[in-house]
Each structure stands twice: as C-alpha cells, then as structure tokens.
Amino acid sequence: MRAAVVTTFGGPEAVEIADVAVPEPGAGQVRIKVAAGAVNPVDLAVRAGVFGGAGRTLGLGWDVAGTVDAVGVAAAWQVGDAVVALAAGVADPLGAHAEYVVVPADAVAKAPATVDAVHAGTLPLNGLTAVQALDLLDLAPGASLLVTGAAGAVGGFAVQLAAQRGIAVTGQARAVDEELVRSLGAADFTADGVAPGSVDAVLDAAMLGEPALEWVRDGGVFVGAQPGRQPAPVRGVRTTAVEVSADGARLAELVRLVDEGALTLRVAETYGLEEAAKAHARLAEGGVRGRLVLVP
C-alpha cells in the first residue's frame, strides 16, 4: 500500500509517498481502509522534527474515516462498518495518511450518518482535543470562557461545545472571522482581547500563552492546546494543557452531535494522498478555514 512518511526532517518536500506492507491487526485492534483524513499542524511538527525520531521512518496523519477491513481477536467491530478513529502517535512508522491503518478497537466510533467521509475525516483529532480541553476547564453553566483561535479547527469545535454546555463564550479571532465565530455560538467576539482578569477561563487554541493568561481572573483556569507550552500559574490561576488521547466512546458522542446538526464539520480543500506535500505547504501558509483533507 501507499503511505505518507518522512525519513528526513524538513519542509513540505520532506513528505514521501512510500510503498509499505499492509499492516495486520493484532488482538483488540481493527484495520481501517482509509477513505479520508485531515492534515493537521501536528503533522507539520512531526515532519519538521519537533518530536524527534531522526534516522527513523515516521508516519503522518492522526484523523481517519473509512471502513473496517479486518479485525483482530476480541475487537467488537465488523468488516464493512463505516467508522472514524484517532490514530494517535508522533513516533510510529505508519499513521493515518495511508491506504490502510491499524488502530485499537476502543479508539473507533461509528461514522456520522449525515456527512460524507471527507467531512467525517476532520472530526477525531480536533473534536477530541476540544472536548478534552473543556473537560480540563471543568466550567459550570454560566461561567465565562474566552476561546483563542476561535475560527480554527480546535477553537471552532470548542466554541460550539462550550456554548452547548451553557457557558458564556467569547471568541477571539481575526476581525474578518467575526460572523463565522458568532455563528458557531459565541455570545461575544474580540479580535484584540479583553480586559485583564475579566473571564473565568481561557482555552488557548491559538497558543497565545502569557498574553491570554492575563485575561483570566484571579483563581481562574487556563488550558493550552499543546502539552508543555502553557504558561506558569500566576494569581492563583490553574494552568494546564490538553494532551489528546484516543477515546472511541467520547468520539461517538461527538458523532452524535454531528448527526444532530449541533457540531459543524468544515472542509477547505481535498488532496490525493500523492499530493500530501502540497497539502502540507498549503497548511503552512496559514489562513485556512476548515481542514485540508487527504483522500487516498
């Protein structure tokens, strides 16, 4: 089969399409015939060597939508099931940007019934990151939350999910994105920020760091979108970061919201698997609203 990998670190040109063996599922695993999967900033980071692994072959891609192709022992899925899954890992020789991928059975959820595979392939990584970040915030209905990068993938999901929990959301993004952010459920919008100490919490999807921490009231909470990059706690503010993990049951909840029309999946462009380097280059340019999706 074909798979997008990197064997040397660098820019988009470092992405290779390699011929590799089709992986076999072990006990408690399933193999998915990949129909689509989004390209995310973490893929660019793997390609650039942010997570290490020099001298090894590293796979790319965390998001997958497709069809169960084979199952291992004790895997509660059937061949032919339409599914989505998170293939988490920054140091594995194969990722989801391939014709087939093997994942733990408990990382899998039934695919949304109301959208195609291209849209479904944008949900797992960013949807799970957003909902797990909100879990870390642990805000009660009525609390005030500012989401940075609210027009982006994680930020957009976070705005929708927080609003559904009865949280008063302010979305921070570029001024041109105000209409989009408000349409996702933000009660207020800012392009520049808010008064110091004026919100109960910040979900920092844009990784602004300390400037965004200043907006949190004393004793509030701050959650960043990348482990290890959150600012140090000050003024009694609890600071942490979400480290996304595969969770098929939680992913199934997100799928339900998609099918109910309560969670919006946005696709900007699609690319063939052989165009993976082109997709990396486009994502690196910035300004993408919606996901870039690879279709094997």
Short mmCIF file of N, CA and C in Angstrom, two decimals, residues 124-264:
data_model
loop_
_atom_site.label_atom_id
_atom_site.label_comp_id
_atom_site.label_asym_id
_atom_site.label_seq_id
_atom_site.Cartn_x
_atom_site.Cartn_y
_atom_site.Cartn_z
N PRO A 124 -12.00 13.54 14.35
CA PRO A 124 -11.43 12.91 15.54
C PRO A 124 -10.41 13.74 16.31
N LEU A 125 -9.35 14.19 15.68
CA LEU A 125 -8.28 14.87 16.42
C LEU A 125 -8.77 16.19 17.03
N ASN A 126 -9.34 17.04 16.22
CA ASN A 126 -9.71 18.36 16.72
C ASN A 126 -10.94 18.32 17.61
N GLY A 127 -11.88 17.43 17.29
CA GLY A 127 -13.05 17.29 18.14
C GLY A 127 -12.69 16.78 19.52
N LEU A 128 -11.86 15.73 19.58
CA LEU A 128 -11.45 15.18 20.87
C LEU A 128 -10.58 16.17 21.64
N THR A 129 -9.70 16.90 20.94
CA THR A 129 -8.89 17.90 21.62
C THR A 129 -9.78 18.95 22.28
N ALA A 130 -10.79 19.42 21.56
CA ALA A 130 -11.68 20.45 22.10
C ALA A 130 -12.46 19.95 23.30
N VAL A 131 -13.06 18.77 23.18
CA VAL A 131 -13.89 18.29 24.28
C VAL A 131 -13.05 17.91 25.49
N GLN A 132 -11.86 17.37 25.28
CA GLN A 132 -11.00 17.03 26.42
C GLN A 132 -10.43 18.29 27.08
N ALA A 133 -10.21 19.35 26.30
CA ALA A 133 -9.80 20.63 26.89
C ALA A 133 -10.92 21.21 27.74
N LEU A 134 -12.15 21.12 27.26
CA LEU A 134 -13.28 21.61 28.06
C LEU A 134 -13.44 20.79 29.34
N ASP A 135 -13.17 19.50 29.28
CA ASP A 135 -13.22 18.68 30.49
C ASP A 135 -12.19 19.17 31.51
N LEU A 136 -11.01 19.53 31.04
CA LEU A 136 -9.99 20.05 31.95
C LEU A 136 -10.40 21.38 32.56
N LEU A 137 -11.08 22.23 31.79
CA LEU A 137 -11.55 23.51 32.32
C LEU A 137 -12.59 23.29 33.41
N ASP A 138 -13.46 22.31 33.22
CA ASP A 138 -14.47 21.93 34.23
C ASP A 138 -15.30 23.14 34.67
N LEU A 139 -15.88 23.83 33.71
CA LEU A 139 -16.65 25.04 33.99
C LEU A 139 -18.13 24.71 34.17
N ALA A 140 -18.77 25.42 35.06
CA ALA A 140 -20.20 25.27 35.28
C ALA A 140 -20.97 26.15 34.30
N PRO A 141 -22.22 25.80 34.02
CA PRO A 141 -23.05 26.67 33.17
C PRO A 141 -23.06 28.10 33.72
N GLY A 142 -22.96 29.06 32.81
CA GLY A 142 -22.94 30.46 33.22
C GLY A 142 -21.55 31.03 33.38
N ALA A 143 -20.53 30.18 33.45
CA ALA A 143 -19.16 30.67 33.55
C ALA A 143 -18.76 31.35 32.25
N SER A 144 -17.78 32.23 32.34
CA SER A 144 -17.31 32.94 31.15
C SER A 144 -16.01 32.34 30.65
N LEU A 145 -15.95 32.07 29.35
CA LEU A 145 -14.80 31.43 28.72
C LEU A 145 -14.40 32.20 27.49
N LEU A 146 -13.12 32.48 27.34
CA LEU A 146 -12.59 33.04 26.11
C LEU A 146 -11.83 31.96 25.37
N VAL A 147 -12.19 31.74 24.11
CA VAL A 147 -11.51 30.76 23.25
C VAL A 147 -10.67 31.51 22.24
N THR A 148 -9.35 31.34 22.30
CA THR A 148 -8.50 31.95 21.28
C THR A 148 -8.48 31.05 20.04
N GLY A 149 -8.19 31.66 18.89
CA GLY A 149 -8.22 30.87 17.65
C GLY A 149 -9.59 30.28 17.39
N ALA A 150 -10.64 31.05 17.68
CA ALA A 150 -12.00 30.52 17.65
C ALA A 150 -12.49 30.20 16.25
N ALA A 151 -11.81 30.68 15.22
CA ALA A 151 -12.19 30.34 13.84
C ALA A 151 -11.46 29.11 13.33
N GLY A 152 -10.51 28.60 14.10
CA GLY A 152 -9.75 27.42 13.70
C GLY A 152 -10.49 26.14 14.01
N ALA A 153 -9.82 25.02 13.79
CA ALA A 153 -10.48 23.72 13.94
C ALA A 153 -10.79 23.40 15.40
N VAL A 154 -9.77 23.42 16.26
CA VAL A 154 -9.99 23.15 17.68
C VAL A 154 -10.85 24.24 18.29
N GLY A 155 -10.52 25.50 18.00
CA GLY A 155 -11.26 26.61 18.58
C GLY A 155 -12.72 26.62 18.17
N GLY A 156 -12.99 26.32 16.90
CA GLY A 156 -14.36 26.30 16.44
C GLY A 156 -15.19 25.23 17.13
N PHE A 157 -14.63 24.03 17.27
CA PHE A 157 -15.32 22.98 18.00
C PHE A 157 -15.53 23.39 19.46
N ALA A 158 -14.51 24.00 20.07
CA ALA A 158 -14.61 24.39 21.47
C ALA A 158 -15.73 25.41 21.68
N VAL A 159 -15.85 26.37 20.77
CA VAL A 159 -16.92 27.36 20.88
C VAL A 159 -18.27 26.66 20.86
N GLN A 160 -18.49 25.78 19.91
CA GLN A 160 -19.77 25.09 19.80
C GLN A 160 -20.06 24.23 21.03
N LEU A 161 -19.07 23.46 21.45
CA LEU A 161 -19.28 22.54 22.57
C LEU A 161 -19.49 23.30 23.89
N ALA A 162 -18.75 24.37 24.08
CA ALA A 162 -18.90 25.16 25.31
C ALA A 162 -20.26 25.84 25.36
N ALA A 163 -20.68 26.40 24.24
CA ALA A 163 -22.00 27.06 24.20
C ALA A 163 -23.11 26.07 24.51
N GLN A 164 -22.96 24.83 24.04
CA GLN A 164 -23.97 23.82 24.32
C GLN A 164 -24.01 23.45 25.81
N ARG A 165 -22.94 23.70 26.53
CA ARG A 165 -22.90 23.44 27.97
C ARG A 165 -23.41 24.63 28.78
N GLY A 166 -23.88 25.67 28.10
CA GLY A 166 -24.39 26.83 28.80
C GLY A 166 -23.32 27.78 29.27
N ILE A 167 -22.12 27.67 28.71
CA ILE A 167 -21.01 28.55 29.07
C ILE A 167 -21.08 29.80 28.19
N ALA A 168 -20.80 30.95 28.77
CA ALA A 168 -20.81 32.22 28.03
C ALA A 168 -19.47 32.36 27.31
N VAL A 169 -19.47 32.18 26.00
CA VAL A 169 -18.23 32.10 25.23
C VAL A 169 -17.94 33.42 24.52
N THR A 170 -16.72 33.88 24.67
CA THR A 170 -16.18 34.96 23.83
C THR A 170 -15.17 34.32 22.88
N GLY A 171 -15.35 34.54 21.60
CA GLY A 171 -14.41 34.00 20.63
C GLY A 171 -13.41 35.05 20.21
N GLN A 172 -12.13 34.68 20.17
CA GLN A 172 -11.07 35.58 19.73
C GLN A 172 -10.53 35.06 18.41
N ALA A 173 -10.51 35.92 17.40
CA ALA A 173 -10.01 35.55 16.08
C ALA A 173 -9.79 36.82 15.30
N ARG A 174 -9.41 36.70 14.04
CA ARG A 174 -9.26 37.87 13.20
C ARG A 174 -10.63 38.53 12.98
N ALA A 175 -10.61 39.84 12.79
CA ALA A 175 -11.86 40.58 12.66
C ALA A 175 -12.73 40.04 11.53
N VAL A 176 -12.10 39.56 10.45
CA VAL A 176 -12.87 39.06 9.30
C VAL A 176 -13.62 37.77 9.63
N ASP A 177 -13.29 37.14 10.75
CA ASP A 177 -13.92 35.87 11.13
C ASP A 177 -15.05 36.05 12.13
N GLU A 178 -15.42 37.30 12.44
CA GLU A 178 -16.43 37.52 13.47
C GLU A 178 -17.75 36.82 13.15
N GLU A 179 -18.23 36.96 11.94
CA GLU A 179 -19.52 36.34 11.58
C GLU A 179 -19.47 34.83 11.76
N LEU A 180 -18.37 34.21 11.32
CA LEU A 180 -18.21 32.76 11.48
C LEU A 180 -18.23 32.38 12.95
N VAL A 181 -17.45 33.06 13.76
CA VAL A 181 -17.32 32.70 15.18
C VAL A 181 -18.65 32.86 15.90
N ARG A 182 -19.36 33.92 15.61
CA ARG A 182 -20.68 34.11 16.24
C ARG A 182 -21.66 33.04 15.78
N SER A 183 -21.54 32.61 14.52
CA SER A 183 -22.45 31.57 14.01
C SER A 183 -22.23 30.24 14.71
N LEU A 184 -21.04 30.05 15.28
CA LEU A 184 -20.73 28.81 15.99
C LEU A 184 -21.26 28.83 17.42
N GLY A 185 -21.75 29.98 17.87
CA GLY A 185 -22.36 30.05 19.19
C GLY A 185 -21.70 30.98 20.17
N ALA A 186 -20.68 31.72 19.73
CA ALA A 186 -20.04 32.67 20.64
C ALA A 186 -21.01 33.81 20.97
N ALA A 187 -21.15 34.12 22.25
CA ALA A 187 -22.01 35.22 22.67
C ALA A 187 -21.35 36.56 22.44
N ASP A 188 -20.02 36.57 22.40
CA ASP A 188 -19.27 37.81 22.19
C ASP A 188 -18.05 37.49 21.33
N PHE A 189 -17.42 38.54 20.82
CA PHE A 189 -16.28 38.36 19.91
C PHE A 189 -15.26 39.46 20.18
N THR A 190 -13.99 39.10 20.03
CA THR A 190 -12.92 40.08 20.08
C THR A 190 -11.82 39.71 19.11
N ALA A 191 -11.26 40.72 18.49
CA ALA A 191 -10.09 40.48 17.65
C ALA A 191 -8.80 40.76 18.41
N ASP A 192 -8.89 41.53 19.48
CA ASP A 192 -7.70 42.00 20.18
C ASP A 192 -7.52 41.43 21.58
N GLY A 193 -8.60 41.03 22.22
CA GLY A 193 -8.50 40.56 23.58
C GLY A 193 -9.56 41.23 24.44
N VAL A 194 -9.52 40.95 25.73
CA VAL A 194 -10.48 41.51 26.66
C VAL A 194 -9.73 42.15 27.82
N ALA A 195 -10.45 42.78 28.72
CA ALA A 195 -9.83 43.43 29.87
C ALA A 195 -9.14 42.40 30.75
N PRO A 196 -8.01 42.75 31.34
CA PRO A 196 -7.32 41.81 32.24
C PRO A 196 -8.25 41.32 33.35
N GLY A 197 -8.19 40.01 33.60
CA GLY A 197 -8.95 39.43 34.69
C GLY A 197 -10.45 39.41 34.49
N SER A 198 -10.91 39.47 33.25
CA SER A 198 -12.35 39.64 33.03
C SER A 198 -13.11 38.36 32.69
N VAL A 199 -12.42 37.23 32.52
CA VAL A 199 -13.11 35.97 32.24
C VAL A 199 -12.69 34.91 33.24
N ASP A 200 -13.58 33.94 33.42
CA ASP A 200 -13.28 32.84 34.35
C ASP A 200 -12.20 31.91 33.81
N ALA A 201 -12.12 31.81 32.49
CA ALA A 201 -11.21 30.82 31.91
C ALA A 201 -10.85 31.19 30.48
N VAL A 202 -9.70 30.65 30.05
CA VAL A 202 -9.27 30.76 28.65
C VAL A 202 -8.93 29.36 28.16
N LEU A 203 -9.44 29.05 26.97
CA LEU A 203 -8.99 27.87 26.23
C LEU A 203 -8.15 28.42 25.08
N ASP A 204 -6.85 28.21 25.16
CA ASP A 204 -5.90 28.87 24.27
C ASP A 204 -5.57 28.00 23.06
N ALA A 205 -6.53 27.91 22.14
CA ALA A 205 -6.31 27.10 20.94
C ALA A 205 -5.29 27.73 20.00
N ALA A 206 -5.12 29.05 20.08
CA ALA A 206 -4.17 29.75 19.22
C ALA A 206 -2.77 29.80 19.80
N MET A 207 -2.59 29.26 21.00
CA MET A 207 -1.29 29.22 21.67
C MET A 207 -0.69 30.62 21.83
N LEU A 208 -1.50 31.55 22.33
CA LEU A 208 -1.01 32.91 22.60
C LEU A 208 -0.17 32.95 23.88
N GLY A 209 -0.42 32.05 24.80
CA GLY A 209 0.39 31.98 26.00
C GLY A 209 0.10 33.06 27.01
N GLU A 210 1.15 33.68 27.53
CA GLU A 210 1.01 34.62 28.64
C GLU A 210 0.08 35.80 28.36
N PRO A 211 0.06 36.38 27.16
CA PRO A 211 -0.90 37.46 26.93
C PRO A 211 -2.35 37.03 27.18
N ALA A 212 -2.70 35.80 26.81
CA ALA A 212 -4.06 35.31 27.05
C ALA A 212 -4.28 34.98 28.51
N LEU A 213 -3.24 34.59 29.22
CA LEU A 213 -3.36 34.30 30.65
C LEU A 213 -3.79 35.54 31.43
N GLU A 214 -3.38 36.71 30.96
CA GLU A 214 -3.73 37.96 31.64
C GLU A 214 -5.23 38.21 31.65
N TRP A 215 -5.96 37.61 30.72
CA TRP A 215 -7.40 37.85 30.64
C TRP A 215 -8.18 37.06 31.69
N VAL A 216 -7.54 36.07 32.33
CA VAL A 216 -8.21 35.21 33.29
C VAL A 216 -8.23 35.88 34.67
N ARG A 217 -9.37 35.80 35.32
CA ARG A 217 -9.49 36.36 36.67
C ARG A 217 -8.62 35.60 37.66
N ASP A 218 -8.33 36.21 38.79
CA ASP A 218 -7.61 35.53 39.86
C ASP A 218 -8.36 34.26 40.26
N GLY A 219 -7.62 33.17 40.35
CA GLY A 219 -8.25 31.91 40.74
C GLY A 219 -8.97 31.19 39.62
N GLY A 220 -8.85 31.69 38.40
CA GLY A 220 -9.49 31.06 37.26
C GLY A 220 -8.68 29.90 36.71
N VAL A 221 -8.92 29.57 35.44
CA VAL A 221 -8.24 28.42 34.85
C VAL A 221 -7.87 28.72 33.40
N PHE A 222 -6.73 28.18 32.98
CA PHE A 222 -6.20 28.36 31.65
C PHE A 222 -5.79 27.00 31.11
N VAL A 223 -6.29 26.65 29.92
CA VAL A 223 -5.92 25.38 29.28
C VAL A 223 -5.35 25.68 27.89
N GLY A 224 -4.13 25.23 27.66
CA GLY A 224 -3.50 25.38 26.36
C GLY A 224 -3.75 24.17 25.49
N ALA A 225 -3.45 24.30 24.21
CA ALA A 225 -3.73 23.24 23.25
C ALA A 225 -2.52 22.36 22.94
N GLN A 226 -1.36 22.67 23.54
CA GLN A 226 -0.17 21.86 23.30
C GLN A 226 0.52 21.58 24.63
N PRO A 227 0.69 20.31 24.98
CA PRO A 227 1.31 19.97 26.27
C PRO A 227 2.69 20.60 26.41
N GLY A 228 2.94 21.15 27.59
CA GLY A 228 4.25 21.71 27.90
C GLY A 228 4.45 23.15 27.48
N ARG A 229 3.48 23.72 26.77
CA ARG A 229 3.64 25.10 26.31
C ARG A 229 2.74 26.08 27.05
N GLN A 230 2.02 25.60 28.06
CA GLN A 230 1.19 26.52 28.83
C GLN A 230 2.07 27.39 29.74
N PRO A 231 1.66 28.64 30.01
CA PRO A 231 2.45 29.50 30.90
C PRO A 231 2.38 29.02 32.34
N ALA A 232 3.31 29.48 33.15
CA ALA A 232 3.33 29.13 34.57
C ALA A 232 2.15 29.78 35.27
N PRO A 233 1.61 29.14 36.31
CA PRO A 233 0.47 29.71 37.02
C PRO A 233 0.84 31.01 37.75
N VAL A 234 -0.09 31.95 37.75
CA VAL A 234 0.04 33.22 38.47
C VAL A 234 -1.32 33.57 39.05
N ARG A 235 -1.32 34.37 40.09
CA ARG A 235 -2.56 34.89 40.68
C ARG A 235 -3.56 33.79 41.04
N GLY A 236 -3.07 32.62 41.34
CA GLY A 236 -3.97 31.52 41.68
C GLY A 236 -4.65 30.89 40.49
N VAL A 237 -4.26 31.28 39.27
CA VAL A 237 -4.84 30.69 38.06
C VAL A 237 -4.24 29.30 37.84
N ARG A 238 -5.09 28.32 37.70
CA ARG A 238 -4.63 26.98 37.38
C ARG A 238 -4.32 26.91 35.88
N THR A 239 -3.11 26.52 35.53
CA THR A 239 -2.74 26.41 34.12
C THR A 239 -2.36 24.97 33.79
N THR A 240 -2.87 24.50 32.66
CA THR A 240 -2.55 23.16 32.20
C THR A 240 -2.72 23.13 30.69
N ALA A 241 -2.54 21.97 30.10
CA ALA A 241 -2.70 21.83 28.65
C ALA A 241 -3.30 20.46 28.35
N VAL A 242 -4.06 20.41 27.28
CA VAL A 242 -4.69 19.15 26.89
C VAL A 242 -3.70 18.31 26.10
N GLU A 243 -3.63 17.04 26.46
CA GLU A 243 -2.86 16.07 25.69
C GLU A 243 -3.85 15.05 25.16
N VAL A 244 -4.24 15.23 23.92
CA VAL A 244 -5.36 14.47 23.38
C VAL A 244 -5.08 12.98 23.43
N SER A 245 -6.12 12.22 23.72
CA SER A 245 -5.99 10.77 23.74
C SER A 245 -7.15 10.15 22.97
N ALA A 246 -6.89 9.00 22.37
CA ALA A 246 -7.93 8.29 21.63
C ALA A 246 -9.00 7.81 22.60
N ASP A 247 -10.26 7.97 22.22
CA ASP A 247 -11.37 7.61 23.10
C ASP A 247 -12.59 7.38 22.21
N GLY A 248 -12.83 6.13 21.86
CA GLY A 248 -13.92 5.82 20.95
C GLY A 248 -15.28 6.20 21.49
N ALA A 249 -15.50 6.03 22.80
CA ALA A 249 -16.79 6.37 23.39
C ALA A 249 -17.03 7.87 23.31
N ARG A 250 -16.01 8.65 23.61
CA ARG A 250 -16.16 10.11 23.53
C ARG A 250 -16.31 10.56 22.08
N LEU A 251 -15.61 9.90 21.19
CA LEU A 251 -15.74 10.22 19.77
C LEU A 251 -17.16 9.93 19.29
N ALA A 252 -17.76 8.87 19.81
CA ALA A 252 -19.14 8.54 19.44
C ALA A 252 -20.10 9.65 19.88
N GLU A 253 -19.83 10.28 21.02
CA GLU A 253 -20.66 11.41 21.47
C GLU A 253 -20.55 12.57 20.49
N LEU A 254 -19.34 12.82 19.99
CA LEU A 254 -19.14 13.89 19.02
C LEU A 254 -19.85 13.56 17.71
N VAL A 255 -19.80 12.31 17.30
CA VAL A 255 -20.51 11.88 16.09
C VAL A 255 -22.00 12.14 16.25
N ARG A 256 -22.55 11.83 17.43
CA ARG A 256 -23.97 12.08 17.67
C ARG A 256 -24.30 13.56 17.49
N LEU A 257 -23.43 14.44 17.98
CA LEU A 257 -23.66 15.88 17.84
C LEU A 257 -23.61 16.31 16.38
N VAL A 258 -22.71 15.69 15.62
CA VAL A 258 -22.66 15.97 14.18
C VAL A 258 -23.98 15.59 13.53
N ASP A 259 -24.47 14.40 13.84
CA ASP A 259 -25.70 13.92 13.22
C ASP A 259 -26.92 14.72 13.66
N GLU A 260 -26.84 15.34 14.85
CA GLU A 260 -27.93 16.18 15.33
C GLU A 260 -27.83 17.61 14.78
N GLY A 261 -26.77 17.90 14.03
CA GLY A 261 -26.58 19.24 13.49
C GLY A 261 -26.03 20.23 14.49
N ALA A 262 -25.51 19.72 15.62
CA ALA A 262 -25.01 20.58 16.69
C ALA A 262 -23.51 20.80 16.63
N LEU A 263 -22.83 20.12 15.72
CA LEU A 263 -21.39 20.26 15.58
C LEU A 263 -21.07 20.34 14.09
N THR A 264 -20.36 21.39 13.71
CA THR A 264 -20.12 21.70 12.30
C THR A 264 -18.76 21.18 11.86
#
